[in-house]
Amino acid sequence: MSEGVQGSGRGDIVVVGAGIIGITAAFRLQQAGRRVLLIDERGVAEATSAGNAGALAFSDVMPLASPGIIRKAPKWLLDPLGPLTIRPGYALKIAPWLWHFYQASLPSRFWHSMLAQVTLMRLARTEMDDLASAAGVAGMIRSDGVLELYESEAEWKRSLPGWQARQSEGIGFRHIKGEEIGALQPGLSPRFTHATFVPGWQTVSDPRDFAKALFAAFEQLGGAFRQAKVDAIQPAESGADLVLDGGGRLRAGHVVLAGGAWSRPLAAGLGDAIPLETERGYNTTLPPGAFDLKRQLTFGGHGFVVTPLTSGIRVGGAVELGGLELKPNFRRSEAMLRKASSFLPGLKTEGGRQWMGFRPSLPDSLPVIGRATASPSVIYAFGHGHLGLTQSAATARLVVDLILGREPTISLKPFRPGRF
Ligand SMILES: Cc1cc2nc3c(=O)[nH]c(=O)nc-3n(C[C@H](O)[C@H](O)[C@H](O)COP(=O)(O)OP(=O)(O)OC[C@H]3O[C@@H](n4cnc5c(N)ncnc54)[C@H](O)[C@@H]3O)c2cc1C
C-alpha cells in the first residue's frame, strides 16, 4: 500500500519524531508554505522533550567531551549515584562511543567543537526569539538568568578558563560572591561561596507545555499528526518512502528524521553508521511552592540543576550511560534530591514525581544536521544531547534551509553525519 502525505505531491514532508526538534522543524516548514505530517509512535512531546530542565542555555557552549571532564570522570565514576555513571551491563556496548568521546575531548578537537557550538548558539538565540513570537509562545519564556554555584574559591577558579573563552565570544556574565549570591537567591546554603550570574540564560515555563504550545501553533497552520512507528526510511525515485510498523507505506517529497535517541537504526538503514548513544538523565519535580526559587540554579560540581517551572520545582540532571532498554534507577533522582535539600535547606521534598529521559548524544556534543548518504531528500536533525530545547529553533532554521535548497545560515560542516 502506498499513501500520499495528506493527498500526494512532491512538496509534502514527513517529520519523524514529535519531540521539540521535530515539532519546531514541522512548524517552520508548515509556516514556509509546505504541507507537513508529523509522525510519532508515542504521541506529541511524550519523550525526552517533556521532562527536561527547561533551560534555553545559550551560554552553554562547552562540549561535554572536554579535557576537564576527562580529569573529573574517574572520581565521578567511583560514586554509583554521582554525576556520571556507566551501568555495569552496558560498559562493553558503550566502549566505542567512549573512545570517540575521548578523541573529541583532545584540546584541538575540543576547541573546534566549542567554536561550532558558539556559532549554533548565536543562531539559537535569535531564532528562538523569532520562533517564540511567530508561534505566539513568547509569554512562556522567563528571562531571569541562571546562577552557577561553586563551593570554594578553588572550584570557581577552575571554571575561569571556560568563562574567559565565553567572554572572548561575547557571552555576558558576572562573577559574584558573598551577600550578592544571597540577594539573587535567598535561602541558599552558605557552602556556596562563589557564583557566576548569566543574565542571557532563559527558561521555559514548562518544557512539555512549551512543546505542546508549539505543536498547537503547527496544527493551527494546517499541520497534521499521526501516531505510528516508522520501521524504515527508503530512498525513492523522487523523495523517500516510510515503512510503518504494521505494514503501511507513505511516500514523501522530503523526510526529516528527528527521532532523538532512537534515530540510529533509521539512519543506519540509509547507509549512515552514526555513533549516537543516550545519556540518560533523571529528575524529581516537586509541587509548586516547594521552594521560593528566583531563577534556575546549577550545581556544576554535582552535575544537576534546580529549575522553577509552572509545574513545580524540578531537581535533576546527571548522566547515566545505559542505553535505551535498561530499567531506570530512580535512586539517582533520590540522591540528587537529598543533595538539593542540603543546598537549599528550606526545600520541601515531599510529593515529587520522578522521571528519566534519554538525551540523544554524539561523542563530540554536537548534533547531526545534514542530508542522508542514501538520499538527499532525507534530512537528519538529531543528537542534541543536553541542549535540544535550546537549539531547537536554530535546528529548524537549518532544516528549512536544506529543504528549500537555500545556502544554510551557518556552515553545516561541523554537524555533518559522516564526521566520525
Ligand atoms: C534530565 C534532562 C535535562 C535536560 N535539560 C535540558 C535543558 O534544560 N535545556 C535543553 O536545551 N535541553 C535539555 N535536555 C536535553 C533535551 O531534553 C533533548 O536534547 C531534547 O529533548 C531532544 O529532543 P528530540 O526532539 O531530539 O528528542 P525526543 O524529545 O526524545 O523526541 C524524539 C521522538 O521521536 C520519536 N521516535 C523515535 N523513533 C521513532 C520511530 N521510529 N517512529 C516514530 N517515532 C519515533 C520518539 O517517540 C520521540 O517522541 C535535558 C535532557 C534531560 C534528560
CSV table of N, CA and C and ligand atoms in Angstrom, one decimal, residues 16-22 39-43 47-49 52-55 228-230 258-260 262 266 281-283 317 355 357-360 384-390, ligand 1:
chain,number,residue,atom,x,y,z
A,16,VAL,N,9.7,12.7,11.2
A,16,VAL,CA,9.6,11.6,12.1
A,16,VAL,C,10.1,12.0,13.5
A,17,GLY,N,9.2,12.0,14.5
A,17,GLY,CA,9.6,12.4,15.8
A,17,GLY,C,9.0,13.7,16.2
A,18,ALA,N,8.0,13.6,17.2
A,18,ALA,CA,7.4,14.8,17.7
A,18,ALA,C,7.9,15.2,19.1
A,19,GLY,N,9.3,15.3,19.2
A,19,GLY,CA,9.9,15.9,20.3
A,19,GLY,C,10.1,17.4,19.9
A,20,ILE,N,10.8,18.1,20.7
A,20,ILE,CA,11.0,19.5,20.5
A,20,ILE,C,11.6,19.8,19.1
A,21,ILE,N,12.6,18.9,18.7
A,21,ILE,CA,13.2,19.2,17.4
A,21,ILE,C,12.3,19.0,16.3
A,22,GLY,N,11.5,17.9,16.3
A,22,GLY,CA,10.6,17.6,15.2
A,22,GLY,C,9.5,18.6,15.1
A,39,ILE,N,5.0,12.5,12.6
A,39,ILE,CA,4.7,11.1,13.0
A,39,ILE,C,5.5,10.8,14.3
A,40,ASP,N,4.8,10.2,15.2
A,40,ASP,CA,5.5,9.8,16.4
A,40,ASP,C,4.8,8.6,17.0
A,41,GLU,N,5.6,7.6,17.4
A,41,GLU,CA,4.9,6.4,18.0
A,41,GLU,C,4.4,6.6,19.4
A,42,ARG,N,4.9,7.6,20.1
A,42,ARG,CA,4.5,7.8,21.5
A,42,ARG,C,3.4,8.9,21.7
A,43,GLY,N,3.2,9.7,20.7
A,43,GLY,CA,2.4,10.9,20.8
A,43,GLY,C,3.2,12.2,20.7
A,47,ALA,N,8.4,12.2,25.1
A,47,ALA,CA,9.7,11.6,25.4
A,47,ALA,C,10.6,12.6,26.1
A,48,THR,N,11.8,12.7,25.7
A,48,THR,CA,12.8,13.5,26.4
A,48,THR,C,12.4,15.0,26.5
A,49,SER,N,11.8,15.5,25.5
A,49,SER,CA,11.4,16.9,25.4
A,49,SER,C,10.4,17.3,26.5
A,52,ASN,N,12.6,17.7,30.5
A,52,ASN,CA,13.9,18.3,30.7
A,52,ASN,C,13.9,19.5,31.7
A,53,ALA,N,15.0,20.1,31.8
A,53,ALA,CA,15.2,21.2,32.8
A,53,ALA,C,14.7,22.5,32.3
A,54,GLY,N,14.3,22.6,31.1
A,54,GLY,CA,13.6,23.8,30.6
A,54,GLY,C,14.5,25.0,30.3
A,55,ALA,N,15.8,24.8,30.3
A,55,ALA,CA,16.7,25.9,30.1
A,55,ALA,C,17.0,26.2,28.6
A,228,ALA,N,2.3,6.7,14.9
A,228,ALA,CA,2.7,5.5,14.3
A,228,ALA,C,4.2,5.3,14.5
A,229,LYS,N,4.7,4.1,14.4
A,229,LYS,CA,6.1,3.8,14.5
A,229,LYS,C,6.6,3.7,13.1
A,230,VAL,N,7.7,4.3,12.8
A,230,VAL,CA,8.4,4.2,11.5
A,230,VAL,C,9.5,3.1,11.6
A,258,ALA,N,13.9,13.2,13.0
A,258,ALA,CA,14.1,13.9,14.3
A,258,ALA,C,13.7,12.9,15.4
A,259,GLY,N,14.2,11.7,15.4
A,259,GLY,CA,13.8,10.7,16.3
A,259,GLY,C,14.6,10.7,17.6
A,260,GLY,N,15.3,11.7,17.9
A,260,GLY,CA,16.0,11.8,19.2
A,260,GLY,C,16.9,10.6,19.4
A,262,TRP,N,16.4,7.6,19.4
A,262,TRP,CA,16.0,6.4,18.7
A,262,TRP,C,16.3,6.5,17.2
A,266,LEU,N,17.3,4.0,12.1
A,266,LEU,CA,16.8,4.5,10.8
A,266,LEU,C,17.9,5.1,10.0
A,281,GLY,N,19.1,10.9,31.8
A,281,GLY,CA,19.1,11.9,32.9
A,281,GLY,C,17.9,11.7,33.7
A,282,TYR,N,18.0,12.1,35.0
A,282,TYR,CA,16.9,11.9,36.0
A,282,TYR,C,16.5,13.2,36.6
A,283,ASN,N,15.3,13.2,37.1
A,283,ASN,CA,14.9,14.3,37.9
A,283,ASN,C,13.7,14.0,38.8
A,317,GLY,N,19.3,16.1,36.7
A,317,GLY,CA,20.4,16.2,35.8
A,317,GLY,C,21.1,14.8,35.7
A,355,TRP,N,11.3,11.1,37.1
A,355,TRP,CA,11.3,10.9,35.7
A,355,TRP,C,12.7,10.6,35.2
A,357,GLY,N,14.8,10.5,31.4
A,357,GLY,CA,14.8,10.8,29.9
A,357,GLY,C,16.1,10.4,29.2
A,358,PHE,N,15.9,10.3,27.9
A,358,PHE,CA,17.0,9.8,27.1
A,358,PHE,C,17.6,11.0,26.2
A,359,ARG,N,18.7,11.6,26.7
A,359,ARG,CA,19.4,12.6,25.9
A,359,ARG,C,20.0,11.9,24.7
A,360,PRO,N,19.8,12.4,23.5
A,360,PRO,CA,20.4,11.8,22.3
A,360,PRO,C,21.8,12.4,22.1
A,384,HIS,N,21.1,16.1,19.9
A,384,HIS,CA,21.3,17.4,20.5
A,384,HIS,C,21.7,17.3,22.0
A,385,GLY,N,21.9,16.1,22.5
A,385,GLY,CA,22.4,15.9,23.8
A,385,GLY,C,21.7,16.7,24.9
A,386,HIS,N,22.5,17.5,25.6
A,386,HIS,CA,22.0,18.3,26.8
A,386,HIS,C,21.2,19.5,26.3
A,387,LEU,N,21.2,19.8,25.0
A,387,LEU,CA,20.8,21.1,24.5
A,387,LEU,C,19.7,21.2,23.5
A,388,GLY,N,18.9,20.1,23.4
A,388,GLY,CA,17.9,20.1,22.3
A,388,GLY,C,16.9,21.2,22.4
A,389,LEU,N,16.4,21.5,23.6
A,389,LEU,CA,15.4,22.6,23.7
A,389,LEU,C,16.1,23.9,23.2
A,390,THR,N,17.3,24.2,23.7
A,390,THR,CA,18.0,25.4,23.4
A,390,THR,C,18.2,25.6,21.9
B,1,LIG,C1,17.4,15.4,32.7
B,1,LIG,C2,17.5,16.2,31.4
B,1,LIG,C3,17.5,17.6,31.4
B,1,LIG,C4,17.7,18.3,30.2
B,1,LIG,N1,17.7,19.7,30.3
B,1,LIG,C5,17.7,20.4,29.2
B,1,LIG,C6,17.7,21.8,29.2
B,1,LIG,O1,17.5,22.4,30.3
B,1,LIG,N2,17.8,22.5,28.1
B,1,LIG,C7,18.0,21.9,26.9
B,1,LIG,O2,18.1,22.6,25.9
B,1,LIG,N3,18.0,20.5,26.8
B,1,LIG,C8,17.9,19.8,27.9
B,1,LIG,N4,17.9,18.4,27.9
B,1,LIG,C9,18.1,17.8,26.5
B,1,LIG,C10,16.8,17.8,25.7
B,1,LIG,O3,15.7,17.3,26.5
B,1,LIG,C11,17.0,16.9,24.5
B,1,LIG,O4,18.1,17.3,23.8
B,1,LIG,C12,15.8,17.1,23.6
B,1,LIG,O5,14.6,16.8,24.3
B,1,LIG,C13,15.9,16.2,22.4
B,1,LIG,O6,14.7,16.4,21.6
B,1,LIG,P1,14.3,15.5,20.4
B,1,LIG,O7,13.1,16.0,19.8
B,1,LIG,O8,15.5,15.2,19.6
B,1,LIG,O9,14.0,14.0,21.1
B,1,LIG,P2,12.8,13.5,21.9
B,1,LIG,O10,12.1,14.5,22.7
B,1,LIG,O11,13.2,12.3,22.6
B,1,LIG,O12,11.8,13.1,20.8
B,1,LIG,C14,12.1,12.1,19.8
B,1,LIG,C15,10.7,11.5,19.4
B,1,LIG,O13,11.0,10.7,18.3
B,1,LIG,C16,10.1,9.6,18.4
B,1,LIG,N5,10.6,8.5,17.5
B,1,LIG,C17,11.8,8.0,17.5
B,1,LIG,N6,11.9,7.0,16.6
B,1,LIG,C18,10.7,6.9,16.1
B,1,LIG,C19,10.2,6.0,15.1
B,1,LIG,N7,11.0,5.0,14.5
B,1,LIG,N8,8.9,6.1,14.7
B,1,LIG,C20,8.1,7.0,15.3
B,1,LIG,N9,8.5,7.9,16.2
B,1,LIG,C21,9.8,7.8,16.6
B,1,LIG,C22,10.0,9.2,19.8
B,1,LIG,O14,8.9,8.6,20.2
B,1,LIG,C23,10.1,10.6,20.5
B,1,LIG,O15,8.9,11.1,20.8
B,1,LIG,C24,17.7,17.6,29.0
B,1,LIG,C25,17.6,16.3,28.9
B,1,LIG,C26,17.5,15.5,30.1
B,1,LIG,C27,17.3,14.0,30.0
